[in-house]
Amino acid sequence: MWGAAVLAPDVRALDGYGLANKPNGVLWQGPEQARAVISATHDRYDNRNQLVSYAVSYDHKLGFHHWRANAATDRGTTDPAEPIEGVGLIAFNKHLQIQRIYEFDMKPYPLRSPEEVAAGGGGSHTA
């Protein structure tokens, strides 16, 4: 399977909450738009993303990821952007290529760890 594409030709990312106000909730579709979004993000932001957790089920062809970006700044400024956090569901096709990504961005209400919940504390966002 070496050299096989990681993304399916019909890959698309969807806004799970509908906050982006995109037609049919589609954030981007196709490998070229995926590359363009990643490139534009790197051009605009100096971001430090952290993969908090992930899980994959081969039997169900599904993956889950939880990420956090605590220190993103617009390039050319020193003011940190508001922290953002999200979870996503990734659906793979029968060739194990990424076919659908459902993104659930949580802003400004980041998830809390079990330890933070038990302690009654907030997430990484501060008012």
PDB file of C-alpha atoms in Angstrom:
ATOM      1  CA  MET A   1       0.000   0.000   0.000  1.00  0.00           C
ATOM      2  CA  TRP A   2       3.063   2.253  -0.139  1.00  0.00           C
ATOM      3  CA  GLY A   3       2.417   5.323  -2.250  1.00  0.00           C
ATOM      4  CA  ALA A   4      -1.354   5.033  -1.922  1.00  0.00           C
ATOM      5  CA  ALA A   5      -3.193   8.292  -1.297  1.00  0.00           C
ATOM      6  CA  VAL A   6      -4.092   9.034   2.319  1.00  0.00           C
ATOM      7  CA  LEU A   7      -7.062  11.147   1.228  1.00  0.00           C
ATOM      8  CA  ALA A   8      -9.872   9.723  -0.878  1.00  0.00           C
ATOM      9  CA  PRO A   9     -10.506  11.661  -4.108  1.00  0.00           C
ATOM     10  CA  ASP A  10     -13.940  12.679  -2.762  1.00  0.00           C
ATOM     11  CA  VAL A  11     -12.688  13.647   0.717  1.00  0.00           C
ATOM     12  CA  ARG A  12     -14.524  16.478   2.427  1.00  0.00           C
ATOM     13  CA  ALA A  13     -14.611  18.151   5.806  1.00  0.00           C
ATOM     14  CA  LEU A  14     -17.896  19.145   7.350  1.00  0.00           C
ATOM     15  CA  ASP A  15     -18.726  21.637  10.092  1.00  0.00           C
ATOM     16  CA  GLY A  16     -20.363  19.490  12.755  1.00  0.00           C
ATOM     17  CA  TYR A  17     -22.017  22.427  14.537  1.00  0.00           C
ATOM     18  CA  GLY A  18     -22.906  24.471  11.468  1.00  0.00           C
ATOM     19  CA  LEU A  19     -21.104  27.535  12.854  1.00  0.00           C
ATOM     20  CA  ALA A  20     -19.174  28.285   9.665  1.00  0.00           C
ATOM     21  CA  ASN A  21     -22.369  28.979   7.694  1.00  0.00           C
ATOM     22  CA  LYS A  22     -21.129  27.027   4.667  1.00  0.00           C
ATOM     23  CA  PRO A  23     -23.439  25.482   2.039  1.00  0.00           C
ATOM     24  CA  ASN A  24     -24.407  21.988   3.257  1.00  0.00           C
ATOM     25  CA  GLY A  25     -21.866  22.440   6.067  1.00  0.00           C
ATOM     26  CA  VAL A  26     -18.957  21.595   3.740  1.00  0.00           C
ATOM     27  CA  LEU A  27     -15.787  23.357   4.909  1.00  0.00           C
ATOM     28  CA  TRP A  28     -13.675  22.048   2.037  1.00  0.00           C
ATOM     29  CA  GLN A  29     -13.715  19.144  -0.397  1.00  0.00           C
ATOM     30  CA  GLY A  30     -11.069  17.335  -2.372  1.00  0.00           C
ATOM     31  CA  PRO A  31      -7.348  16.956  -1.710  1.00  0.00           C
ATOM     32  CA  GLU A  32      -6.499  20.270  -3.406  1.00  0.00           C
ATOM     33  CA  GLN A  33      -8.832  22.291  -1.172  1.00  0.00           C
ATOM     34  CA  ALA A  34      -7.459  20.423   1.864  1.00  0.00           C
ATOM     35  CA  ARG A  35      -3.920  21.465   0.918  1.00  0.00           C
ATOM     36  CA  ALA A  36      -5.063  25.048   0.283  1.00  0.00           C
ATOM     37  CA  VAL A  37      -6.725  25.306   3.720  1.00  0.00           C
ATOM     38  CA  ILE A  38      -3.652  23.921   5.484  1.00  0.00           C
ATOM     39  CA  SER A  39      -1.352  26.249   3.546  1.00  0.00           C
ATOM     40  CA  ALA A  40      -3.529  29.312   4.227  1.00  0.00           C
ATOM     41  CA  THR A  41      -3.642  28.473   7.938  1.00  0.00           C
ATOM     42  CA  HIS A  42       0.143  28.183   8.125  1.00  0.00           C
ATOM     43  CA  ASP A  43       0.527  31.428   6.163  1.00  0.00           C
ATOM     44  CA  ARG A  44      -1.819  33.353   8.474  1.00  0.00           C
ATOM     45  CA  TYR A  45      -1.090  31.879  11.900  1.00  0.00           C
ATOM     46  CA  ASP A  46       1.859  30.838  13.971  1.00  0.00           C
ATOM     47  CA  ASN A  47      -0.053  28.085  15.694  1.00  0.00           C
ATOM     48  CA  ARG A  48       0.909  25.416  18.162  1.00  0.00           C
ATOM     49  CA  ASN A  49      -1.573  22.595  17.921  1.00  0.00           C
ATOM     50  CA  GLN A  50      -1.621  19.773  20.403  1.00  0.00           C
ATOM     51  CA  LEU A  51      -3.189  16.378  19.779  1.00  0.00           C
ATOM     52  CA  VAL A  52      -4.839  15.666  23.124  1.00  0.00           C
ATOM     53  CA  SER A  53      -6.219  12.216  22.362  1.00  0.00           C
ATOM     54  CA  TYR A  54      -7.255   9.971  19.518  1.00  0.00           C
ATOM     55  CA  ALA A  55      -8.793   6.564  18.899  1.00  0.00           C
ATOM     56  CA  VAL A  56      -9.267   4.496  15.753  1.00  0.00           C
ATOM     57  CA  SER A  57     -11.537   1.530  15.065  1.00  0.00           C
ATOM     58  CA  TYR A  58     -10.416  -0.583  12.122  1.00  0.00           C
ATOM     59  CA  ASP A  59     -13.637  -2.625  12.249  1.00  0.00           C
ATOM     60  CA  HIS A  60     -15.823   0.480  11.994  1.00  0.00           C
ATOM     61  CA  LYS A  61     -13.427   2.468   9.751  1.00  0.00           C
ATOM     62  CA  LEU A  62     -13.740   5.439  12.117  1.00  0.00           C
ATOM     63  CA  GLY A  63     -11.305   7.640  13.960  1.00  0.00           C
ATOM     64  CA  PHE A  64     -11.734  10.256  16.675  1.00  0.00           C
ATOM     65  CA  HIS A  65      -9.390  13.108  17.535  1.00  0.00           C
ATOM     66  CA  HIS A  66      -9.347  15.804  20.219  1.00  0.00           C
ATOM     67  CA  TRP A  67      -7.032  18.747  19.606  1.00  0.00           C
ATOM     68  CA  ARG A  68      -6.168  22.049  21.223  1.00  0.00           C
ATOM     69  CA  ALA A  69      -4.488  25.229  19.943  1.00  0.00           C
ATOM     70  CA  ASN A  70      -3.505  27.386  22.906  1.00  0.00           C
ATOM     71  CA  ALA A  71      -0.906  29.704  21.436  1.00  0.00           C
ATOM     72  CA  ALA A  72      -2.054  30.691  17.960  1.00  0.00           C
ATOM     73  CA  THR A  73      -1.138  34.218  16.868  1.00  0.00           C
ATOM     74  CA  ASP A  74      -1.765  36.101  13.669  1.00  0.00           C
ATOM     75  CA  ARG A  75       1.537  36.361  11.829  1.00  0.00           C
ATOM     76  CA  GLY A  76       3.025  39.817  12.276  1.00  0.00           C
ATOM     77  CA  THR A  77       1.437  40.360  15.692  1.00  0.00           C
ATOM     78  CA  THR A  78       2.353  39.330  19.201  1.00  0.00           C
ATOM     79  CA  ASP A  79      -1.209  39.214  20.509  1.00  0.00           C
ATOM     80  CA  PRO A  80      -2.262  35.615  21.106  1.00  0.00           C
ATOM     81  CA  ALA A  81      -5.533  34.598  19.529  1.00  0.00           C
ATOM     82  CA  GLU A  82      -8.312  33.164  21.643  1.00  0.00           C
ATOM     83  CA  PRO A  83      -7.660  29.502  22.507  1.00  0.00           C
ATOM     84  CA  ILE A  84      -9.602  27.044  20.415  1.00  0.00           C
ATOM     85  CA  GLU A  85     -10.264  23.381  20.940  1.00  0.00           C
ATOM     86  CA  GLY A  86     -12.145  20.753  19.048  1.00  0.00           C
ATOM     87  CA  VAL A  87     -12.980  17.167  18.408  1.00  0.00           C
ATOM     88  CA  GLY A  88     -13.496  15.402  15.147  1.00  0.00           C
ATOM     89  CA  LEU A  89     -14.788  12.191  13.675  1.00  0.00           C
ATOM     90  CA  ILE A  90     -12.919  10.741  10.703  1.00  0.00           C
ATOM     91  CA  ALA A  91     -14.584   8.190   8.399  1.00  0.00           C
ATOM     92  CA  PHE A  92     -12.377   5.988   6.225  1.00  0.00           C
ATOM     93  CA  ASN A  93     -13.413   4.257   3.000  1.00  0.00           C
ATOM     94  CA  LYS A  94     -12.839   0.558   2.246  1.00  0.00           C
ATOM     95  CA  HIS A  95      -9.323   1.431   1.001  1.00  0.00           C
ATOM     96  CA  LEU A  96      -8.574   3.049   4.404  1.00  0.00           C
ATOM     97  CA  GLN A  97      -8.387   6.514   2.867  1.00  0.00           C
ATOM     98  CA  ILE A  98      -9.857   9.480   4.737  1.00  0.00           C
ATOM     99  CA  GLN A  99     -13.240  10.153   3.153  1.00  0.00           C
ATOM    100  CA  ARG A 100     -15.124  12.389   5.616  1.00  0.00           C
ATOM    101  CA  ILE A 101     -14.008  14.577   8.493  1.00  0.00           C
ATOM    102  CA  TYR A 102     -16.635  16.004  10.818  1.00  0.00           C
ATOM    103  CA  GLU A 103     -15.138  18.871  12.841  1.00  0.00           C
ATOM    104  CA  PHE A 104     -16.663  20.128  16.077  1.00  0.00           C
ATOM    105  CA  ASP A 105     -14.749  23.266  17.099  1.00  0.00           C
ATOM    106  CA  MET A 106     -15.453  24.482  20.599  1.00  0.00           C
ATOM    107  CA  LYS A 107     -14.842  28.158  20.987  1.00  0.00           C
ATOM    108  CA  PRO A 108     -14.692  29.631  23.574  1.00  0.00           C
ATOM    109  CA  TYR A 109     -15.782  26.591  25.603  1.00  0.00           C
ATOM    110  CA  PRO A 110     -12.892  24.111  25.566  1.00  0.00           C
ATOM    111  CA  LEU A 111     -13.230  20.607  26.915  1.00  0.00           C
ATOM    112  CA  ARG A 112     -12.070  19.869  30.407  1.00  0.00           C
ATOM    113  CA  SER A 113      -9.999  16.907  31.452  1.00  0.00           C
ATOM    114  CA  PRO A 114     -11.522  14.411  33.908  1.00  0.00           C
ATOM    115  CA  GLU A 115      -9.160  15.815  36.550  1.00  0.00           C
ATOM    116  CA  GLU A 116     -10.401  19.377  35.938  1.00  0.00           C
ATOM    117  CA  VAL A 117     -14.035  18.239  36.121  1.00  0.00           C
ATOM    118  CA  ALA A 118     -13.395  16.371  39.400  1.00  0.00           C
ATOM    119  CA  ALA A 119     -11.648  19.439  40.840  1.00  0.00           C
ATOM    120  CA  GLY A 120     -14.469  21.714  39.683  1.00  0.00           C
ATOM    121  CA  GLY A 121     -12.054  23.756  37.572  1.00  0.00           C
ATOM    122  CA  GLY A 122     -12.457  25.213  34.139  1.00  0.00           C
ATOM    123  CA  GLY A 123     -10.799  24.234  30.925  1.00  0.00           C
ATOM    124  CA  SER A 124      -7.801  25.934  29.404  1.00  0.00           C
ATOM    125  CA  HIS A 125      -9.827  29.037  28.502  1.00  0.00           C
ATOM    126  CA  THR A 126      -9.639  31.975  30.862  1.00  0.00           C
ATOM    127  CA  ALA A 127     -11.988  34.934  30.818  1.00  0.00           C
TER     128      ALA A 127
END
